[in-house]
Amino acid sequence: MKTYRILSLITLCAAAVSCGDKWLDLEPSTRVPSETSVQLVSEAVFALNSVYNTMQDPYAYSGRLVYYADVTADDMIAVSSTKRTGNYYRFNFSRDNAPSTHWYYLYNMIANCNIVLSKIDGLPTQDDAEKKLRDNVKGEALCLRALAYFDLLRIYSYPYTKDNGASFGVPLVIDELPDIERKPERSTVAKCYEQIISDLTSGINLIGDTFQKGHLNKWGALALLSRVYLYKNDNVSAFKAAEDAIKGAEAAGYALWTNEEYPTAWSDDSSANKPGEVLFEIINLTTDSPGKEALGYLSGTGYKDYCVTASFYNLLASDSKDVRNKIFKVSSKIAYVNKYQPQEGEVVQDANIPLIRLSEVYLNAAEAAVKNRDNANAVKYLDPIVKRANPDKTVAGEDITLDRVLLERRKELVGEGHRLYDLMRNNLRVERVDETAPSKVSSIPKHYAKDLSFDWSFYKIVLPIPKAEMDANPSLAGQQNPGY
Ligand code: CA
């Protein structure tokens, strides 16, 4: 099959990855289908599936794109400096050797989405069912492109809240045609947010609202929209999107896991009959396994690559009735996060990867409500998360502060790739507290790590634009992230 020639920036970046440091770079598995191969809706479905296939890679959402924001912050730590996560934890990367896979995989997703979106409107349909399928494919492609751009911004650009989006975002490529001569500049963060929100709102009007295993649907997309608005500090819109997502998802059968379900629900094989609380996840299977670089194998019993800090362990353990203590798996006095549990009959590296959970959407709603000075709704959406963790606890009757919501968010979402971004977008500090746990877990020595305390003025809170990209694209001259 003829493969698509993608943008210069992506092609050259791909060519360069094979000569980088081993820990940094591996080539993605997916090839984009030929331009001429998308002539039927069924072929657009095939092209869309290649986006999900790219996402499944352990250097994408089955691993690195998720753990990056955990091991660069305060609650998780590489077990030693030589572990896979060690260079991230230590910020041991430079302009010339920083990982390029984050960039490569996300632009690969975008290129595939652009191909689908360039063809989809003109594709013939036989009946209403096929027209509905076509709309759904278009909606999914728009929302997945938004997800990819949003994650590029989270990794390569300063928070919107730092300067109202005035600083460098990423190159915005939204039309289909790969133009080998095109050398896009970085757009501003504000311009990128505009595109992301436009894609999501258009996509949400087209995407299906029923459970479709492993696919983004309307409720997952609305949840993502609430996250995007929260990062943009548009809290009225964030609250509305979160509330729409919660109401819609719950009417469609999704529900927060109960206290009893919580410790093991991560291994549930969700279905239309029992969708659970995961609104969007990467499906890994024994027959389609991401291998041992995936989160299940890295965070738990496999490579034992990264774990929680003693201070985070103590934070949760201070309430022994908090059910979230049960997501620790302690081995040789090290506490791993055991959220990536394999489905029945699988080994641990085949664990699915939840990317958007209903719990996060409750916390998005609560945070937006606090920022809107709407205490009633802050209580309304925070309380179910607090009570689910420990049925004896409640925040009813309290004045909810931002700190209170973020404390709960920290406890709830540990290990799911949020922490660095949650602190930075709120202009808070990463404080790596050196603390020894009293009995069950040891502290991991932190002396190998630099920069134990930092805020958004630390230049390494973003990665540098990959060297190969800078070298290939003269329009990016002078547009590297400051400090690199
Ligand atoms: Ca699985």
CSV table of C-alpha atoms and ligand atoms in Angstrom, one decimal:
chain,number,residue,atom,x,y,z
A,1,MET,CA,0.0,0.0,0.0
A,2,LYS,CA,1.2,3.5,-0.8
A,3,THR,CA,1.7,5.3,2.4
A,4,TYR,CA,0.8,8.9,2.9
A,5,ARG,CA,3.6,11.4,2.8
A,6,ILE,CA,3.0,13.5,5.9
A,7,LEU,CA,4.1,17.0,6.7
A,8,SER,CA,7.8,17.6,6.6
A,9,LEU,CA,7.8,18.2,10.3
A,10,ILE,CA,6.5,14.7,11.0
A,11,THR,CA,8.4,12.8,8.4
A,12,LEU,CA,11.7,14.2,9.3
A,13,CYS,CA,11.0,13.8,13.0
A,14,ALA,CA,10.2,10.1,12.3
A,15,ALA,CA,13.4,9.7,10.3
A,16,ALA,CA,15.4,11.1,13.2
A,17,VAL,CA,13.9,9.0,16.0
A,18,SER,CA,15.9,5.9,15.2
A,19,CYS,CA,19.2,7.6,16.0
A,20,GLY,CA,18.2,9.1,19.3
A,21,ASP,CA,18.9,7.8,22.7
A,22,LYS,CA,17.3,4.5,23.3
A,23,TRP,CA,15.1,5.5,26.2
A,24,LEU,CA,13.8,8.4,24.2
A,25,ASP,CA,12.7,7.2,20.9
A,26,LEU,CA,10.9,4.4,19.2
A,27,GLU,CA,9.1,4.5,15.9
A,28,PRO,CA,5.3,4.3,15.9
A,29,SER,CA,3.7,1.2,14.5
A,30,THR,CA,1.0,2.8,12.4
A,31,ARG,CA,1.2,3.8,8.8
A,32,VAL,CA,-1.3,6.2,7.4
A,33,PRO,CA,-3.4,4.8,4.6
A,34,SER,CA,-3.1,6.3,1.1
A,35,GLU,CA,-5.1,9.3,0.1
A,36,THR,CA,-6.9,7.3,-2.5
A,37,SER,CA,-7.9,4.5,-0.1
A,38,VAL,CA,-10.5,6.6,1.7
A,39,GLN,CA,-13.4,6.5,-0.8
A,40,LEU,CA,-16.0,4.8,1.3
A,41,VAL,CA,-17.3,5.2,4.8
A,42,SER,CA,-15.9,1.8,5.7
A,43,GLU,CA,-12.5,3.0,4.6
A,44,ALA,CA,-12.8,6.1,6.8
A,45,VAL,CA,-13.6,3.8,9.7
A,46,PHE,CA,-10.4,1.9,8.9
A,47,ALA,CA,-8.4,5.1,8.8
A,48,LEU,CA,-10.0,6.2,12.1
A,49,ASN,CA,-9.0,2.8,13.7
A,50,SER,CA,-5.4,3.6,12.8
A,51,VAL,CA,-5.7,6.6,15.1
A,52,TYR,CA,-6.8,4.4,18.0
A,53,ASN,CA,-4.0,2.0,17.1
A,54,THR,CA,-1.4,4.7,17.3
A,55,MET,CA,-2.9,5.8,20.7
A,56,GLN,CA,-2.5,2.2,22.0
A,57,ASP,CA,1.3,2.3,21.7
A,58,PRO,CA,3.2,2.2,25.0
A,59,TYR,CA,5.1,5.3,23.9
A,60,ALA,CA,1.7,6.9,23.5
A,61,TYR,CA,-1.4,6.4,25.7
A,62,SER,CA,-0.6,2.9,27.0
A,63,GLY,CA,2.4,4.4,28.8
A,64,ARG,CA,4.6,7.4,28.3
A,65,LEU,CA,2.0,10.1,27.5
A,66,VAL,CA,0.3,9.1,30.8
A,67,TYR,CA,3.2,8.6,33.3
A,68,TYR,CA,5.0,11.7,32.1
A,69,ALA,CA,2.9,14.1,34.2
A,70,ASP,CA,3.0,11.8,37.3
A,71,VAL,CA,6.8,11.3,37.5
A,72,THR,CA,7.6,14.9,36.9
A,73,ALA,CA,5.5,16.0,39.8
A,74,ASP,CA,5.4,15.3,43.6
A,75,ASP,CA,3.4,12.2,44.2
A,76,MET,CA,5.2,9.6,42.2
A,77,ILE,CA,8.9,8.8,41.8
A,78,ALA,CA,11.1,6.6,39.7
A,79,VAL,CA,12.2,3.7,41.8
A,80,SER,CA,15.8,4.4,40.8
A,81,SER,CA,17.6,6.9,38.5
A,82,THR,CA,18.1,4.1,35.9
A,83,LYS,CA,14.5,3.2,35.5
A,84,ARG,CA,12.6,4.2,32.4
A,85,THR,CA,10.9,7.0,34.3
A,86,GLY,CA,14.2,8.1,35.9
A,87,ASN,CA,15.1,10.7,33.4
A,88,TYR,CA,11.7,12.4,33.6
A,89,TYR,CA,11.8,12.4,37.4
A,90,ARG,CA,15.3,14.0,37.3
A,91,PHE,CA,14.5,16.3,34.5
A,92,ASN,CA,17.6,14.8,32.9
A,93,PHE,CA,17.0,15.9,29.4
A,94,SER,CA,18.3,18.8,27.2
A,95,ARG,CA,17.4,20.6,24.0
A,96,ASP,CA,19.4,18.0,22.1
A,97,ASN,CA,18.4,14.7,23.6
A,98,ALA,CA,14.9,15.2,25.0
A,99,PRO,CA,12.3,12.6,24.0
A,100,SER,CA,10.6,13.2,20.7
A,101,THR,CA,8.0,10.5,20.9
A,102,HIS,CA,5.4,12.7,22.6
A,103,TRP,CA,5.5,15.0,19.6
A,104,TYR,CA,5.7,12.3,17.0
A,105,TYR,CA,2.8,10.1,18.2
A,106,LEU,CA,0.5,13.0,18.7
A,107,TYR,CA,1.2,14.5,15.3
A,108,ASN,CA,0.8,11.1,13.8
A,109,MET,CA,-2.7,11.0,15.3
A,110,ILE,CA,-3.4,14.4,14.0
A,111,ALA,CA,-2.3,13.5,10.4
A,112,ASN,CA,-4.6,10.5,10.4
A,113,CYS,CA,-7.5,12.6,11.7
A,114,ASN,CA,-6.8,15.2,9.0
A,115,ILE,CA,-7.0,12.5,6.3
A,116,VAL,CA,-10.4,11.3,7.6
A,117,LEU,CA,-11.7,14.8,8.0
A,118,SER,CA,-10.6,15.8,4.5
A,119,LYS,CA,-12.5,13.0,2.9
A,120,ILE,CA,-15.5,12.4,5.1
A,121,ASP,CA,-18.0,15.0,3.9
A,122,GLY,CA,-17.8,13.8,0.3
A,123,LEU,CA,-18.2,10.1,1.0
A,124,PRO,CA,-21.4,8.5,-0.4
A,125,THR,CA,-23.9,6.9,1.9
A,126,GLN,CA,-26.5,4.2,1.1
A,127,ASP,CA,-28.9,4.8,3.9
A,128,ASP,CA,-29.6,6.6,7.2
A,129,ALA,CA,-27.5,4.1,9.1
A,130,GLU,CA,-24.5,4.8,7.0
A,131,LYS,CA,-25.0,8.5,7.2
A,132,LYS,CA,-25.1,8.2,11.0
A,133,LEU,CA,-21.9,6.2,10.9
A,134,ARG,CA,-20.3,8.8,8.7
A,135,ASP,CA,-21.3,11.6,11.2
A,136,ASN,CA,-19.9,9.5,14.0
A,137,VAL,CA,-16.6,9.0,12.3
A,138,LYS,CA,-16.3,12.7,11.6
A,139,GLY,CA,-17.2,13.5,15.2
A,140,GLU,CA,-14.6,11.0,16.6
A,141,ALA,CA,-11.9,12.4,14.3
A,142,LEU,CA,-12.6,15.9,15.4
A,143,CYS,CA,-12.5,15.0,19.1
A,144,LEU,CA,-9.4,12.9,18.8
A,145,ARG,CA,-7.6,15.7,17.0
A,146,ALA,CA,-8.6,18.0,19.8
A,147,LEU,CA,-7.3,15.5,22.3
A,148,ALA,CA,-3.9,15.3,20.5
A,149,TYR,CA,-3.6,19.0,20.3
A,150,PHE,CA,-4.5,19.5,23.9
A,151,ASP,CA,-1.9,17.0,25.0
A,152,LEU,CA,0.7,18.6,22.8
A,153,LEU,CA,0.0,21.9,24.6
A,154,ARG,CA,0.1,20.2,28.0
A,155,ILE,CA,3.6,18.9,27.2
A,156,TYR,CA,5.2,21.6,25.0
A,157,SER,CA,3.5,24.9,26.1
A,158,TYR,CA,3.1,26.9,29.2
A,159,PRO,CA,-0.3,26.9,30.9
A,160,TYR,CA,-2.9,29.2,29.3
A,161,THR,CA,-3.3,30.7,32.8
A,162,LYS,CA,0.3,31.9,32.9
A,163,ASP,CA,-0.1,34.6,30.2
A,164,ASN,CA,-3.7,34.2,28.9
A,165,GLY,CA,-2.4,32.0,26.1
A,166,ALA,CA,0.0,34.6,24.6
A,167,SER,CA,3.1,32.3,24.5
A,168,PHE,CA,4.0,29.6,22.0
A,169,GLY,CA,1.6,26.8,21.4
A,170,VAL,CA,2.3,24.2,18.7
A,171,PRO,CA,2.1,24.3,14.9
A,172,LEU,CA,-1.6,24.0,14.0
A,173,VAL,CA,-2.1,21.8,11.0
A,174,ILE,CA,-5.7,21.1,10.4
A,175,ASP,CA,-6.1,20.7,6.7
A,176,GLU,CA,-5.5,17.3,5.2
A,177,LEU,CA,-3.0,17.7,2.6
A,178,PRO,CA,0.5,16.9,3.4
A,179,ASP,CA,2.7,19.5,1.9
A,180,ILE,CA,6.3,18.5,2.0
A,181,GLU,CA,7.3,22.1,1.5
A,182,ARG,CA,5.1,23.5,4.2
A,183,LYS,CA,7.0,24.7,7.3
A,184,PRO,CA,4.4,25.7,9.9
A,185,GLU,CA,5.2,28.1,12.7
A,186,ARG,CA,4.0,27.7,16.3
A,187,SER,CA,0.6,29.2,16.8
A,188,THR,CA,-0.1,30.9,20.2
A,189,VAL,CA,-1.5,28.8,23.0
A,190,ALA,CA,-4.7,30.9,22.7
A,191,LYS,CA,-5.1,30.1,19.0
A,192,CYS,CA,-4.6,26.4,19.7
A,193,TYR,CA,-7.2,26.4,22.4
A,194,GLU,CA,-9.6,28.1,20.0
A,195,GLN,CA,-9.0,25.2,17.5
A,196,ILE,CA,-9.4,22.5,20.2
A,197,ILE,CA,-12.6,24.0,21.5
A,198,SER,CA,-14.0,24.4,18.0
A,199,ASP,CA,-13.1,20.8,17.1
A,200,LEU,CA,-14.7,19.5,20.3
A,201,THR,CA,-17.9,21.5,20.0
A,202,SER,CA,-18.3,20.5,16.4
A,203,GLY,CA,-17.4,16.9,17.1
A,204,ILE,CA,-19.8,16.6,20.1
A,205,ASN,CA,-22.7,17.5,17.7
A,206,LEU,CA,-21.8,14.6,15.4
A,207,ILE,CA,-20.4,11.9,17.6
A,208,GLY,CA,-22.5,9.0,18.8
A,209,ASP,CA,-24.0,8.9,22.4
A,210,THR,CA,-24.0,5.2,22.9
A,211,PHE,CA,-21.3,2.9,24.4
A,212,GLN,CA,-18.9,1.8,21.8
A,213,LYS,CA,-16.1,-0.2,23.3
A,214,GLY,CA,-12.7,1.6,23.1
A,215,HIS,CA,-14.1,4.5,21.2
A,216,LEU,CA,-14.7,8.1,22.3
A,217,ASN,CA,-18.4,9.0,22.5
A,218,LYS,CA,-20.3,12.1,23.3
A,219,TRP,CA,-19.9,11.7,27.1
A,220,GLY,CA,-16.2,11.2,26.9
A,221,ALA,CA,-15.9,14.2,24.5
A,222,LEU,CA,-17.9,16.4,26.8
A,223,ALA,CA,-15.8,15.3,29.7
A,224,LEU,CA,-12.7,16.3,27.7
A,225,LEU,CA,-14.3,19.6,26.9
A,226,SER,CA,-14.8,20.3,30.6
A,227,ARG,CA,-11.1,19.5,31.2
A,228,VAL,CA,-10.0,21.9,28.4
A,229,TYR,CA,-12.2,24.7,29.7
A,230,LEU,CA,-10.8,24.2,33.1
A,231,TYR,CA,-7.3,24.5,31.9
A,232,LYS,CA,-8.3,27.7,30.0
A,233,ASN,CA,-9.8,29.1,33.2
A,234,ASP,CA,-13.2,29.4,31.5
A,235,ASN,CA,-15.0,28.1,34.5
A,236,VAL,CA,-18.6,28.8,33.5
A,237,SER,CA,-18.1,26.7,30.4
A,238,ALA,CA,-16.1,24.1,32.3
A,239,PHE,CA,-18.9,23.7,34.7
A,240,LYS,CA,-21.6,23.4,32.0
A,241,ALA,CA,-19.6,20.9,30.0
A,242,ALA,CA,-18.9,18.8,33.1
A,243,GLU,CA,-22.5,18.9,34.2
A,244,ASP,CA,-23.7,17.9,30.7
A,245,ALA,CA,-21.2,15.1,30.6
A,246,ILE,CA,-22.3,13.8,34.0
A,247,LYS,CA,-26.0,14.0,33.3
A,248,GLY,CA,-25.7,12.5,29.9
A,249,ALA,CA,-23.4,9.7,30.9
A,250,GLU,CA,-25.5,8.7,33.9
A,251,ALA,CA,-28.6,8.7,31.8
A,252,ALA,CA,-26.8,6.4,29.4
A,253,GLY,CA,-25.9,3.9,32.2
A,254,TYR,CA,-22.5,5.1,33.3
A,255,ALA,CA,-22.1,5.4,37.1
A,256,LEU,CA,-19.4,6.1,39.6
A,257,TRP,CA,-17.9,2.9,41.0
A,258,THR,CA,-19.2,2.2,44.5
A,259,ASN,CA,-16.9,2.0,47.5
A,260,GLU,CA,-17.2,-1.8,47.3
A,261,GLU,CA,-16.4,-1.9,43.6
A,262,TYR,CA,-13.5,0.5,43.7
A,263,PRO,CA,-10.5,-1.7,44.5
A,264,THR,CA,-11.0,-4.1,41.6
A,265,ALA,CA,-13.3,-2.2,39.2
A,266,TRP,CA,-10.2,-1.2,37.2
A,267,SER,CA,-10.1,-4.8,35.8
A,268,ASP,CA,-13.7,-4.7,34.6
A,269,ASP,CA,-14.3,-5.5,31.0
A,270,SER,CA,-16.8,-2.7,30.4
A,271,SER,CA,-19.7,-3.3,28.1
A,272,ALA,CA,-22.9,-1.6,26.9
A,273,ASN,CA,-24.8,-3.4,29.7
A,274,LYS,CA,-22.3,-2.3,32.3
A,275,PRO,CA,-20.2,0.7,31.2
A,276,GLY,CA,-19.0,1.5,34.7
A,277,GLU,CA,-17.4,4.9,35.2
A,278,VAL,CA,-14.7,4.9,32.5
A,279,LEU,CA,-15.8,7.2,29.8
A,280,PHE,CA,-12.9,6.5,27.5
A,281,GLU,CA,-10.1,3.9,27.7
A,282,ILE,CA,-7.5,2.3,25.6
A,283,ILE,CA,-8.3,-1.3,25.1
A,284,ASN,CA,-5.4,-3.7,25.3
A,285,LEU,CA,-5.8,-7.4,24.7
A,286,THR,CA,-3.6,-10.5,24.9
A,287,THR,CA,-4.0,-10.8,21.1
A,288,ASP,CA,-3.2,-7.1,20.7
A,289,SER,CA,-0.8,-6.4,23.5
A,290,PRO,CA,1.2,-3.2,24.0
A,291,GLY,CA,3.9,-5.3,25.6
A,292,LYS,CA,5.9,-4.7,28.7
A,293,GLU,CA,6.4,-1.0,28.3
A,294,ALA,CA,2.8,-0.5,29.1
A,295,LEU,CA,1.5,1.0,32.4
A,296,GLY,CA,0.4,-2.3,33.9
A,297,TYR,CA,3.8,-3.7,33.7
A,298,LEU,CA,5.7,-0.5,34.6
A,299,SER,CA,3.7,0.6,37.6
A,300,GLY,CA,3.1,-2.7,39.3
A,301,THR,CA,4.5,-6.2,39.5
A,302,GLY,CA,6.5,-6.1,36.2
A,303,TYR,CA,9.4,-3.7,35.8
A,304,LYS,CA,8.6,-2.0,39.1
A,305,ASP,CA,9.6,1.3,37.4
A,306,TYR,CA,7.8,4.0,39.4
A,307,CYS,CA,5.9,4.2,42.7
A,308,VAL,CA,4.2,6.7,45.0
A,309,THR,CA,6.3,8.8,47.3
A,310,ALA,CA,6.3,8.1,51.0
A,311,SER,CA,4.6,11.5,51.6
A,312,PHE,CA,1.7,10.5,49.2
A,313,TYR,CA,1.4,7.1,50.8
A,314,ASN,CA,1.2,8.8,54.2
A,315,LEU,CA,-1.4,11.3,52.9
A,316,LEU,CA,-3.8,8.5,51.9
A,317,ALA,CA,-3.0,6.3,54.9
A,318,SER,CA,-3.8,9.1,57.3
A,319,ASP,CA,-7.4,8.0,56.7
A,320,SER,CA,-7.2,4.3,56.9
A,321,LYS,CA,-10.9,3.9,55.9
A,322,ASP,CA,-10.3,5.6,52.5
A,323,VAL,CA,-10.9,2.9,50.0
A,324,ARG,CA,-8.2,4.4,47.8
A,325,ASN,CA,-5.5,2.9,50.1
A,326,LYS,CA,-6.5,-0.3,48.4
A,327,ILE,CA,-5.1,0.7,45.1
A,328,PHE,CA,-1.6,0.5,46.5
A,329,LYS,CA,0.3,-2.7,45.9
A,330,VAL,CA,3.2,-2.9,48.3
A,331,SER,CA,6.1,-5.0,47.4
A,332,SER,CA,9.5,-5.0,49.2
A,333,LYS,CA,8.3,-1.9,51.1
A,334,ILE,CA,7.6,0.0,47.9
A,335,ALA,CA,4.0,1.1,47.2
A,336,TYR,CA,3.0,0.9,43.5
A,337,VAL,CA,-0.2,2.2,42.0
A,338,ASN,CA,-2.3,-0.8,41.1
A,339,LYS,CA,-4.9,0.9,38.8
A,340,TYR,CA,-3.8,-0.8,35.6
A,341,GLN,CA,-5.3,-4.2,36.3
A,342,PRO,CA,-5.6,-6.8,33.6
A,343,GLN,CA,-9.0,-7.9,32.4
A,344,GLU,CA,-10.0,-11.6,33.1
A,345,GLY,CA,-7.6,-14.0,31.5
A,346,GLU,CA,-4.9,-11.4,30.7
A,347,VAL,CA,-1.5,-10.7,32.0
A,348,VAL,CA,-0.7,-7.4,33.5
A,349,GLN,CA,0.7,-5.6,30.5
A,350,ASP,CA,-2.6,-6.1,28.7
A,351,ALA,CA,-4.4,-4.0,31.2
A,352,ASN,CA,-6.7,-1.4,29.7
A,353,ILE,CA,-5.8,2.3,30.2
A,354,PRO,CA,-8.6,4.5,31.5
A,355,LEU,CA,-8.1,8.0,30.0
A,356,ILE,CA,-11.3,9.7,31.1
A,357,ARG,CA,-13.2,8.7,34.2
A,358,LEU,CA,-16.5,10.0,35.5
A,359,SER,CA,-14.8,10.7,38.8
A,360,GLU,CA,-12.6,13.3,37.1
A,361,VAL,CA,-15.6,15.0,35.6
A,362,TYR,CA,-17.2,15.3,39.1
A,363,LEU,CA,-13.9,16.9,40.2
A,364,ASN,CA,-13.8,19.2,37.2
A,365,ALA,CA,-17.4,20.3,38.1
A,366,ALA,CA,-16.4,20.9,41.7
A,367,GLU,CA,-13.3,22.9,40.8
A,368,ALA,CA,-15.1,25.0,38.3
A,369,ALA,CA,-17.9,25.6,40.8
A,370,VAL,CA,-15.4,26.8,43.4
A,371,LYS,CA,-13.9,29.2,40.9
A,372,ASN,CA,-17.3,30.4,40.1
A,373,ARG,CA,-18.0,31.0,43.8
A,374,ASP,CA,-20.9,28.5,43.6
A,375,ASN,CA,-20.5,26.6,46.8
A,376,ALA,CA,-23.7,24.6,46.5
A,377,ASN,CA,-22.5,23.0,43.3
A,378,ALA,CA,-19.0,22.5,44.6
A,379,VAL,CA,-20.4,20.5,47.5
A,380,LYS,CA,-22.8,18.7,45.2
A,381,TYR,CA,-20.0,17.4,42.9
A,382,LEU,CA,-17.2,16.9,45.5
A,383,ASP,CA,-19.2,15.1,48.0
A,384,PRO,CA,-19.9,11.9,46.0
A,385,ILE,CA,-16.1,11.4,45.5
A,386,VAL,CA,-15.4,12.1,49.2
A,387,LYS,CA,-18.2,9.8,50.4
A,388,ARG,CA,-17.4,7.0,47.9
A,389,ALA,CA,-13.8,6.9,49.3
A,390,ASN,CA,-14.9,6.8,52.9
A,391,PRO,CA,-18.7,6.6,53.6
A,392,ASP,CA,-18.2,8.2,57.0
A,393,LYS,CA,-16.9,11.4,55.4
A,394,THR,CA,-18.8,14.2,53.9
A,395,VAL,CA,-18.2,17.8,52.8
A,396,ALA,CA,-21.9,18.8,53.2
A,397,GLY,CA,-22.2,22.1,55.0
A,398,GLU,CA,-18.6,23.1,54.3
A,399,ASP,CA,-17.2,26.1,52.5
A,400,ILE,CA,-15.3,24.3,49.7
A,401,THR,CA,-11.9,25.9,48.8
A,402,LEU,CA,-9.8,25.2,45.8
A,403,ASP,CA,-7.2,23.5,48.0
A,404,ARG,CA,-9.9,21.1,49.2
A,405,VAL,CA,-10.9,20.1,45.7
A,406,LEU,CA,-7.3,19.8,44.5
A,407,LEU,CA,-6.5,17.6,47.5
A,408,GLU,CA,-9.3,15.3,46.6
A,409,ARG,CA,-8.3,15.4,42.9
A,410,ARG,CA,-4.8,14.4,43.9
A,411,LYS,CA,-6.0,11.4,45.9
A,412,GLU,CA,-8.4,10.3,43.3
A,413,LEU,CA,-6.3,10.7,40.1
A,414,VAL,CA,-2.8,9.6,41.2
A,415,GLY,CA,-1.1,7.6,38.6
A,416,GLU,CA,-3.5,8.7,35.8
A,417,GLY,CA,-1.3,11.4,34.3
A,418,HIS,CA,-2.8,14.6,35.8
A,419,ARG,CA,-0.6,15.9,38.6
A,420,LEU,CA,2.0,18.1,37.0
A,421,TYR,CA,-0.6,19.8,34.8
A,422,ASP,CA,-3.0,20.3,37.7
A,423,LEU,CA,-0.4,22.1,39.8
A,424,MET,CA,1.0,24.2,36.9
A,425,ARG,CA,-2.3,25.4,35.5
A,426,ASN,CA,-3.3,26.6,39.0
A,427,ASN,CA,0.0,28.3,39.5
A,428,LEU,CA,1.0,26.1,42.4
A,429,ARG,CA,4.3,24.5,43.2
A,430,VAL,CA,5.6,21.0,42.9
A,431,GLU,CA,7.1,20.3,46.3
A,432,ARG,CA,8.8,17.0,46.6
A,433,VAL,CA,8.7,16.4,50.3
A,434,ASP,CA,11.3,14.2,51.8
A,435,GLU,CA,9.4,12.1,54.2
A,436,THR,CA,9.8,8.6,55.6
A,437,ALA,CA,6.8,6.4,55.8
A,438,PRO,CA,6.5,4.9,59.3
A,439,SER,CA,6.1,1.2,58.6
A,440,LYS,CA,4.8,-0.2,55.4
A,441,VAL,CA,6.8,1.6,52.8
A,442,SER,CA,10.3,3.0,52.6
A,443,SER,CA,11.1,6.4,51.2
A,444,ILE,CA,12.9,6.2,47.9
A,445,PRO,CA,16.1,8.3,48.2
A,446,LYS,CA,15.5,11.6,46.5
A,447,HIS,CA,19.1,12.8,46.5
A,448,TYR,CA,19.5,11.8,42.9
A,449,ALA,CA,16.8,14.3,41.9
A,450,LYS,CA,17.3,17.9,41.3
A,451,ASP,CA,14.7,20.6,41.5
A,452,LEU,CA,12.7,19.3,44.3
A,453,SER,CA,10.6,22.4,44.4
A,454,PHE,CA,9.5,24.4,41.5
A,455,ASP,CA,6.6,26.3,39.9
A,456,TRP,CA,5.7,27.5,36.4
A,457,SER,CA,8.9,29.6,36.2
A,458,PHE,CA,11.0,26.5,35.9
A,459,TYR,CA,11.8,26.1,32.3
A,460,LYS,CA,11.6,22.3,32.3
A,461,ILE,CA,7.9,22.2,33.1
A,462,VAL,CA,7.6,21.9,29.3
A,463,LEU,CA,9.7,19.7,27.0
A,464,PRO,CA,11.8,21.3,24.3
A,465,ILE,CA,10.5,21.0,20.7
A,466,PRO,CA,12.4,18.0,19.4
A,467,LYS,CA,15.8,18.7,17.8
A,468,ALA,CA,14.9,17.0,14.6
A,469,GLU,CA,11.8,19.2,14.3
A,470,MET,CA,13.8,22.4,14.9
A,471,ASP,CA,16.4,21.3,12.4
A,472,ALA,CA,13.9,20.5,9.7
A,473,ASN,CA,11.7,23.5,10.0
A,474,PRO,CA,13.3,26.9,9.6
A,475,SER,CA,10.0,28.6,10.6
A,476,LEU,CA,10.6,27.4,14.1
A,477,ALA,CA,13.9,29.4,14.4
A,478,GLY,CA,13.6,31.4,17.5
A,479,GLN,CA,10.6,29.5,18.6
A,480,GLN,CA,12.2,26.9,20.9
A,481,ASN,CA,10.9,27.0,24.5
A,482,PRO,CA,12.8,29.5,26.6
A,483,GLY,CA,15.7,28.2,28.5
A,484,TYR,CA,16.5,25.3,26.2
B,1,CA,CA,-7.2,-5.6,28.5
